[in-house]
Amino acid sequence: MPFNIVRRYKINKHQATGGTWKNWSENVWYDGPPGQRYIKYPRNQDDLRMLLVDAHQNEIKVRASGQRHSQPPQILPDNRKALTTCCFPFPSCLRCNTNHERIVIDMSFYEDIKGDNDEIVRMKMVSRNEEKREAIVVVNAGTREDEFTYWVTQNNLALKTVTAGGIFSIAGMTSNDVHGGSIAYGIFADTCEGFRIMKWDGSIMEVHEDDPVRPDGFRPIQFARVNLGLLGVVTQVFVKCRFRPTKQSLQGRMGFMVSTLESEFVRGFKNYLRHDRLETFYDPYTGGFLPLMWDLTDEFDEGGCENNPIAPDRTTAERALRDHYGSKLTGLLFKWSNNQISPIHDLVQLSCSTVQDAGPKAAAGAVALAMGNISKTQVTAAFAAYSETWLTEAAQSMFMSYFVEIPDLGEEGLKKTYQLLQVVTDIVTKPGPFHITAPMEFRFVRGGDSVMSGTYNTNPNSMYVNLDIIGFIDSCKSRKNPVNYSKNLLEFMATVERAWYNAGGLPHQGKMYGFFDPTDKNEQSFCPPFNDKFIEKINERRDERAPGARRAFNQYRKEVDPQDMFLNEYMEKLVL
């Protein structure tokens, strides 16, 4: 692409770029200082060590960036109020006077794993356990999930927990509590056996499941999983995989059910929950449920076809050269867009955000269209390829996601799930100022022992429902700023979030907003997201449920990062 020639030159020659960094939803937008290449692209251990040692000597904050799907300001603060061009000779330019003592580490090009013949590779198998039908694969942290899944499948393996589309980096999936549809396993980080991390001084530490328990009662692996990027720069992740001898070992199927009664929902989903993996879309306007189900079976170990997965159209590194991060719409009209210039994407966002305010009939039509696209195009193609990474394209949006513990996967747990979904149904099926234009989505996730996860639980049999809801924002840069979200969107999201919070929920770390102040006794109140009162209450809830766990995490963080190099403004609020 012609407008990426300069970017390619900077990365190939300087291993650094500057300008604007923004997340996928563009609700975090950071305009870097003019002329400063603050985004770094290390290719090996020496490159990364040099960056960290220099940052330490110059007291520079460091944050590692993945595929940019996290919604809160985990990497950089939003500074879009600043002018977007250098205003010389006027010294009062906000952008030029901002504190720029920070760098971003992009691990898209990083490789440091020695292959069987001493060549450098991005991933390799390190062990196999025939009895457990399990293998451990080590992968470089910046690798996208679609590239990793392709390699894993080629080697007759399958991830225990996999997301819908392979659009995240492996390090991003483990620094947050990213989940999948696997009922038997927890979040993706819970399926990781170990981590290799470069610390603030360039030294390397490894954390594994069999490390001894610390005096505080926790094992280091409980902090390394969902580490929030606070322990150092993760360079390698050791992932536990299941055996998948043939293509047919993974069986997918789709159902459809219309239910406006709790008893019907419970009866139907008792059957769906018999499968290994379950991901469900919900149309609140019609009561339509679209469950997607997969099973990993040994029935085709003999007689099945050889695994021949479809390769991603680009590698992680190739996407980074094109400034392509996360998931965007694909096809001819979109091929020339990148992270900075995307007019067709902007038009889609504008259309969806406009329909949100147009009333229930128009919004219901948009949801029906999305459900049809999912079932007839994307999922059907994935089933034909014996794959569960069906999400190949998505319009930019904002996601709010909650984990709510349920009693079980039986009648009581399903009743609670249905009631949580009806919070949205009761709003959008009535006249009002805001109506969602995308289906809701929910999955069932097993609890785990990752301290900073929304699914942390000392009960190994605990179960959670994860609830996702989407909102679209006008494509205008200013309106994508969360402080400028429309009143209608803020009020709607606050109403839903308050109900899920009051049901005992905790937000997904990468999709945490806080559209209301829990200390405000006005049940109709709402506010722009990322407010301090909300974060304080979330911290209190974590501390009540796991006394001493968050404090222990912070103590461990301080031990491995005594200079707080990896601690930024937002993260301080979560852990201090």
mmCIF file of C-alpha atoms in Angstrom, residues 259-484:
data_model
loop_
_atom_site.group_PDB
_atom_site.id
_atom_site.type_symbol
_atom_site.label_atom_id
_atom_site.label_comp_id
_atom_site.label_asym_id
_atom_site.label_seq_id
_atom_site.Cartn_x
_atom_site.Cartn_y
_atom_site.Cartn_z
ATOM 1 C CA SER A 259 -37.512 -18.617 23.386
ATOM 2 C CA THR A 260 -39.316 -15.932 25.317
ATOM 3 C CA LEU A 261 -39.833 -18.107 28.376
ATOM 4 C CA GLU A 262 -37.258 -18.917 31.015
ATOM 5 C CA SER A 263 -38.327 -22.571 31.159
ATOM 6 C CA GLU A 264 -37.832 -22.986 27.398
ATOM 7 C CA PHE A 265 -34.373 -21.452 27.608
ATOM 8 C CA VAL A 266 -33.354 -23.743 30.457
ATOM 9 C CA ARG A 267 -34.613 -26.840 28.695
ATOM 10 C CA GLY A 268 -32.901 -25.993 25.418
ATOM 11 C CA PHE A 269 -29.538 -25.058 26.875
ATOM 12 C CA LYS A 270 -29.287 -28.143 29.027
ATOM 13 C CA ASN A 271 -28.845 -29.975 25.718
ATOM 14 C CA TYR A 272 -26.415 -27.448 24.236
ATOM 15 C CA LEU A 273 -24.198 -27.602 27.325
ATOM 16 C CA ARG A 274 -23.424 -31.255 26.622
ATOM 17 C CA HIS A 275 -20.884 -30.090 24.037
ATOM 18 C CA ASP A 276 -17.244 -29.262 24.746
ATOM 19 C CA ARG A 277 -17.464 -25.688 23.530
ATOM 20 C CA LEU A 278 -20.423 -23.356 23.304
ATOM 21 C CA GLU A 279 -20.682 -19.797 22.074
ATOM 22 C CA THR A 280 -24.130 -18.233 21.743
ATOM 23 C CA PHE A 281 -25.516 -15.135 20.050
ATOM 24 C CA TYR A 282 -28.778 -13.670 21.272
ATOM 25 C CA ASP A 283 -31.279 -11.464 19.461
ATOM 26 C CA PRO A 284 -33.195 -9.680 22.236
ATOM 27 C CA TYR A 285 -35.811 -8.362 19.807
ATOM 28 C CA THR A 286 -37.078 -11.819 18.774
ATOM 29 C CA GLY A 287 -35.822 -14.059 21.564
ATOM 30 C CA GLY A 288 -33.675 -15.868 19.007
ATOM 31 C CA PHE A 289 -30.636 -17.839 20.192
ATOM 32 C CA LEU A 290 -27.849 -18.959 17.847
ATOM 33 C CA PRO A 291 -25.668 -21.507 19.707
ATOM 34 C CA LEU A 292 -22.403 -22.525 18.040
ATOM 35 C CA MET A 293 -21.029 -25.815 19.345
ATOM 36 C CA TRP A 294 -17.821 -27.770 18.915
ATOM 37 C CA ASP A 295 -16.535 -31.101 20.217
ATOM 38 C CA LEU A 296 -12.991 -32.451 20.185
ATOM 39 C CA THR A 297 -13.391 -36.197 19.760
ATOM 40 C CA ASP A 298 -11.155 -39.244 19.324
ATOM 41 C CA GLU A 299 -13.745 -40.928 17.104
ATOM 42 C CA PHE A 300 -11.798 -40.038 13.949
ATOM 43 C CA ASP A 301 -8.278 -40.813 15.209
ATOM 44 C CA GLU A 302 -8.274 -43.612 12.651
ATOM 45 C CA GLY A 303 -9.704 -42.951 9.227
ATOM 46 C CA GLY A 304 -9.913 -39.180 9.419
ATOM 47 C CA CYS A 305 -8.265 -36.809 6.971
ATOM 48 C CA GLU A 306 -4.933 -35.109 7.511
ATOM 49 C CA ASN A 307 -5.115 -31.683 9.128
ATOM 50 C CA ASN A 308 -4.732 -29.039 6.413
ATOM 51 C CA PRO A 309 -5.770 -25.714 7.957
ATOM 52 C CA ILE A 310 -6.159 -22.585 5.860
ATOM 53 C CA ALA A 311 -3.217 -20.277 6.420
ATOM 54 C CA PRO A 312 -3.918 -16.710 7.575
ATOM 55 C CA ASP A 313 -3.720 -14.261 4.693
ATOM 56 C CA ARG A 314 -0.830 -12.485 6.451
ATOM 57 C CA THR A 315 1.566 -13.219 9.278
ATOM 58 C CA THR A 316 1.703 -11.114 12.430
ATOM 59 C CA ALA A 317 4.775 -9.283 11.130
ATOM 60 C CA GLU A 318 3.252 -8.616 7.716
ATOM 61 C CA ARG A 319 0.170 -7.117 9.339
ATOM 62 C CA ALA A 320 2.285 -4.879 11.554
ATOM 63 C CA LEU A 321 4.168 -3.569 8.510
ATOM 64 C CA ARG A 322 0.794 -2.577 7.042
ATOM 65 C CA ASP A 323 -0.404 -1.062 10.326
ATOM 66 C CA HIS A 324 -3.147 -3.707 10.498
ATOM 67 C CA TYR A 325 -4.004 -4.650 14.074
ATOM 68 C CA GLY A 326 -6.919 -6.626 15.463
ATOM 69 C CA SER A 327 -9.942 -7.300 13.298
ATOM 70 C CA LYS A 328 -11.442 -5.073 10.668
ATOM 71 C CA LEU A 329 -13.799 -5.597 7.784
ATOM 72 C CA THR A 330 -12.213 -7.330 4.793
ATOM 73 C CA GLY A 331 -12.815 -7.476 1.069
ATOM 74 C CA LEU A 332 -11.951 -5.291 -1.908
ATOM 75 C CA LEU A 333 -13.423 -2.078 -0.489
ATOM 76 C CA PHE A 334 -11.403 -2.414 2.691
ATOM 77 C CA LYS A 335 -8.035 -3.712 1.443
ATOM 78 C CA TRP A 336 -6.476 -0.258 1.147
ATOM 79 C CA SER A 337 -7.344 0.861 4.640
ATOM 80 C CA ASN A 338 -4.982 0.722 7.580
ATOM 81 C CA ASN A 339 -4.924 1.803 11.215
ATOM 82 C CA GLN A 340 -4.802 5.484 10.254
ATOM 83 C CA ILE A 341 -6.900 5.729 7.063
ATOM 84 C CA SER A 342 -10.137 3.704 6.886
ATOM 85 C CA PRO A 343 -12.994 5.628 5.233
ATOM 86 C CA ILE A 344 -15.195 2.603 4.508
ATOM 87 C CA HIS A 345 -14.863 1.339 8.077
ATOM 88 C CA ASP A 346 -15.848 4.793 9.266
ATOM 89 C CA LEU A 347 -18.955 4.722 7.080
ATOM 90 C CA VAL A 348 -20.025 1.360 8.558
ATOM 91 C CA GLN A 349 -19.581 2.684 12.094
ATOM 92 C CA LEU A 350 -21.548 5.825 11.271
ATOM 93 C CA SER A 351 -24.414 3.753 9.842
ATOM 94 C CA CYS A 352 -24.572 1.414 12.843
ATOM 95 C CA SER A 353 -24.383 4.238 15.370
ATOM 96 C CA THR A 354 -27.160 6.115 13.551
ATOM 97 C CA VAL A 355 -29.477 3.087 13.611
ATOM 98 C CA GLN A 356 -28.980 2.814 17.397
ATOM 99 C CA ASP A 357 -30.979 6.021 17.746
ATOM 100 C CA ALA A 358 -33.586 5.189 15.096
ATOM 101 C CA GLY A 359 -35.929 3.041 17.173
ATOM 102 C CA PRO A 360 -36.462 -0.682 17.828
ATOM 103 C CA LYS A 361 -37.667 -1.642 14.350
ATOM 104 C CA ALA A 362 -34.550 -0.417 12.544
ATOM 105 C CA ALA A 363 -32.252 -1.794 15.244
ATOM 106 C CA ALA A 364 -33.977 -5.190 15.158
ATOM 107 C CA GLY A 365 -33.375 -5.325 11.412
ATOM 108 C CA ALA A 366 -29.675 -4.650 11.934
ATOM 109 C CA VAL A 367 -29.402 -7.429 14.539
ATOM 110 C CA ALA A 368 -31.230 -9.883 12.260
ATOM 111 C CA LEU A 369 -28.847 -8.989 9.427
ATOM 112 C CA ALA A 370 -25.824 -9.595 11.688
ATOM 113 C CA MET A 371 -27.208 -12.943 12.912
ATOM 114 C CA GLY A 372 -27.723 -14.006 9.295
ATOM 115 C CA ASN A 373 -24.182 -13.027 8.327
ATOM 116 C CA ILE A 374 -22.738 -14.951 11.256
ATOM 117 C CA SER A 375 -24.719 -18.129 10.630
ATOM 118 C CA LYS A 376 -24.843 -18.249 6.829
ATOM 119 C CA THR A 377 -21.412 -16.945 5.934
ATOM 120 C CA GLN A 378 -18.711 -16.867 8.580
ATOM 121 C CA VAL A 379 -19.623 -19.853 10.773
ATOM 122 C CA THR A 380 -20.618 -22.020 7.824
ATOM 123 C CA ALA A 381 -17.210 -21.424 6.267
ATOM 124 C CA ALA A 382 -15.501 -22.299 9.557
ATOM 125 C CA PHE A 383 -17.467 -25.536 9.899
ATOM 126 C CA ALA A 384 -16.532 -26.516 6.346
ATOM 127 C CA ALA A 385 -12.869 -26.028 7.272
ATOM 128 C CA TYR A 386 -13.280 -27.905 10.598
ATOM 129 C CA SER A 387 -12.297 -24.732 12.416
ATOM 130 C CA GLU A 388 -13.740 -22.785 15.339
ATOM 131 C CA THR A 389 -12.027 -19.478 14.549
ATOM 132 C CA TRP A 390 -14.973 -18.268 12.540
ATOM 133 C CA LEU A 391 -14.698 -14.509 13.096
ATOM 134 C CA THR A 392 -12.830 -13.222 10.054
ATOM 135 C CA GLU A 393 -14.148 -9.667 9.958
ATOM 136 C CA ALA A 394 -15.740 -7.169 12.325
ATOM 137 C CA ALA A 395 -16.723 -3.517 12.319
ATOM 138 C CA GLN A 396 -15.042 -1.364 14.951
ATOM 139 C CA SER A 397 -17.142 -0.958 18.077
ATOM 140 C CA MET A 398 -16.971 -0.723 21.855
ATOM 141 C CA PHE A 399 -17.409 -3.902 23.920
ATOM 142 C CA MET A 400 -18.583 -4.200 27.480
ATOM 143 C CA SER A 401 -18.041 -7.625 29.018
ATOM 144 C CA TYR A 402 -18.839 -9.099 32.448
ATOM 145 C CA PHE A 403 -18.172 -12.352 34.274
ATOM 146 C CA VAL A 404 -21.005 -13.330 36.631
ATOM 147 C CA GLU A 405 -20.736 -16.444 38.769
ATOM 148 C CA ILE A 406 -23.643 -18.851 38.392
ATOM 149 C CA PRO A 407 -24.598 -21.688 40.782
ATOM 150 C CA ASP A 408 -24.069 -24.447 38.233
ATOM 151 C CA LEU A 409 -24.644 -25.452 34.620
ATOM 152 C CA GLY A 410 -28.036 -26.853 35.549
ATOM 153 C CA GLU A 411 -31.415 -25.275 36.090
ATOM 154 C CA GLU A 412 -30.418 -22.616 38.630
ATOM 155 C CA GLY A 413 -27.393 -21.447 36.662
ATOM 156 C CA LEU A 414 -29.363 -21.254 33.434
ATOM 157 C CA LYS A 415 -32.184 -19.344 35.110
ATOM 158 C CA LYS A 416 -29.720 -16.744 36.320
ATOM 159 C CA THR A 417 -28.192 -16.513 32.833
ATOM 160 C CA TYR A 418 -31.606 -15.930 31.281
ATOM 161 C CA GLN A 419 -32.414 -13.220 33.819
ATOM 162 C CA LEU A 420 -29.145 -11.409 33.067
ATOM 163 C CA LEU A 421 -29.969 -11.433 29.357
ATOM 164 C CA GLN A 422 -33.437 -10.073 30.027
ATOM 165 C CA VAL A 423 -31.908 -6.906 31.469
ATOM 166 C CA VAL A 424 -31.209 -5.886 27.879
ATOM 167 C CA THR A 425 -34.378 -7.394 26.419
ATOM 168 C CA ASP A 426 -36.581 -5.381 28.770
ATOM 169 C CA ILE A 427 -34.992 -2.148 27.546
ATOM 170 C CA VAL A 428 -34.657 -2.611 23.798
ATOM 171 C CA THR A 429 -38.100 -4.135 23.160
ATOM 172 C CA LYS A 430 -39.732 -0.934 24.377
ATOM 173 C CA PRO A 431 -39.729 2.555 22.867
ATOM 174 C CA GLY A 432 -36.696 4.460 24.014
ATOM 175 C CA PRO A 433 -33.761 6.580 22.897
ATOM 176 C CA PHE A 434 -31.226 3.761 22.378
ATOM 177 C CA HIS A 435 -31.369 0.261 20.852
ATOM 178 C CA ILE A 436 -28.464 -2.105 20.228
ATOM 179 C CA THR A 437 -27.707 -2.946 16.593
ATOM 180 C CA ALA A 438 -25.587 -6.071 17.147
ATOM 181 C CA PRO A 439 -26.470 -9.385 18.809
ATOM 182 C CA MET A 440 -25.497 -10.017 22.395
ATOM 183 C CA GLU A 441 -23.067 -12.857 23.023
ATOM 184 C CA PHE A 442 -22.537 -15.152 25.992
ATOM 185 C CA ARG A 443 -20.332 -18.079 26.955
ATOM 186 C CA PHE A 444 -19.872 -20.321 29.983
ATOM 187 C CA VAL A 445 -16.406 -20.250 31.559
ATOM 188 C CA ARG A 446 -14.902 -22.327 34.364
ATOM 189 C CA GLY A 447 -13.400 -20.453 37.301
ATOM 190 C CA GLY A 448 -9.641 -20.457 37.812
ATOM 191 C CA ASP A 449 -6.880 -19.250 40.101
ATOM 192 C CA SER A 450 -5.450 -16.333 38.085
ATOM 193 C CA VAL A 451 -5.476 -13.629 40.755
ATOM 194 C CA MET A 452 -6.395 -10.627 38.591
ATOM 195 C CA SER A 453 -9.015 -12.430 36.517
ATOM 196 C CA GLY A 454 -12.754 -11.831 36.727
ATOM 197 C CA THR A 455 -13.098 -15.610 37.121
ATOM 198 C CA TYR A 456 -10.730 -15.992 40.104
ATOM 199 C CA ASN A 457 -12.214 -18.532 42.485
ATOM 200 C CA THR A 458 -10.840 -20.948 45.078
ATOM 201 C CA ASN A 459 -13.555 -23.428 44.108
ATOM 202 C CA PRO A 460 -12.212 -25.413 41.117
ATOM 203 C CA ASN A 461 -15.763 -26.347 40.107
ATOM 204 C CA SER A 462 -17.061 -22.783 39.969
ATOM 205 C CA MET A 463 -18.752 -21.624 36.762
ATOM 206 C CA TYR A 464 -19.338 -18.202 35.234
ATOM 207 C CA VAL A 465 -21.392 -16.800 32.426
ATOM 208 C CA ASN A 466 -19.613 -14.184 30.371
ATOM 209 C CA LEU A 467 -21.884 -11.559 28.836
ATOM 210 C CA ASP A 468 -20.859 -9.278 25.964
ATOM 211 C CA ILE A 469 -22.700 -6.269 24.611
ATOM 212 C CA ILE A 470 -21.656 -4.010 21.740
ATOM 213 C CA GLY A 471 -22.172 -0.340 21.027
ATOM 214 C CA PHE A 472 -21.202 1.610 17.921
ATOM 215 C CA ILE A 473 -19.700 5.068 17.998
ATOM 216 C CA ASP A 474 -19.777 7.743 15.323
ATOM 217 C CA SER A 475 -16.571 7.600 13.266
ATOM 218 C CA CYS A 476 -15.614 11.162 14.235
ATOM 219 C CA LYS A 477 -12.359 11.234 16.239
ATOM 220 C CA SER A 478 -13.831 13.549 18.870
ATOM 221 C CA ARG A 479 -16.988 11.463 19.373
ATOM 222 C CA LYS A 480 -14.951 8.297 19.875
ATOM 223 C CA ASN A 481 -13.531 9.924 22.969
ATOM 224 C CA PRO A 482 -15.431 8.249 25.843
ATOM 225 C CA VAL A 483 -16.058 11.624 27.518
ATOM 226 C CA ASN A 484 -18.046 12.555 24.405
#
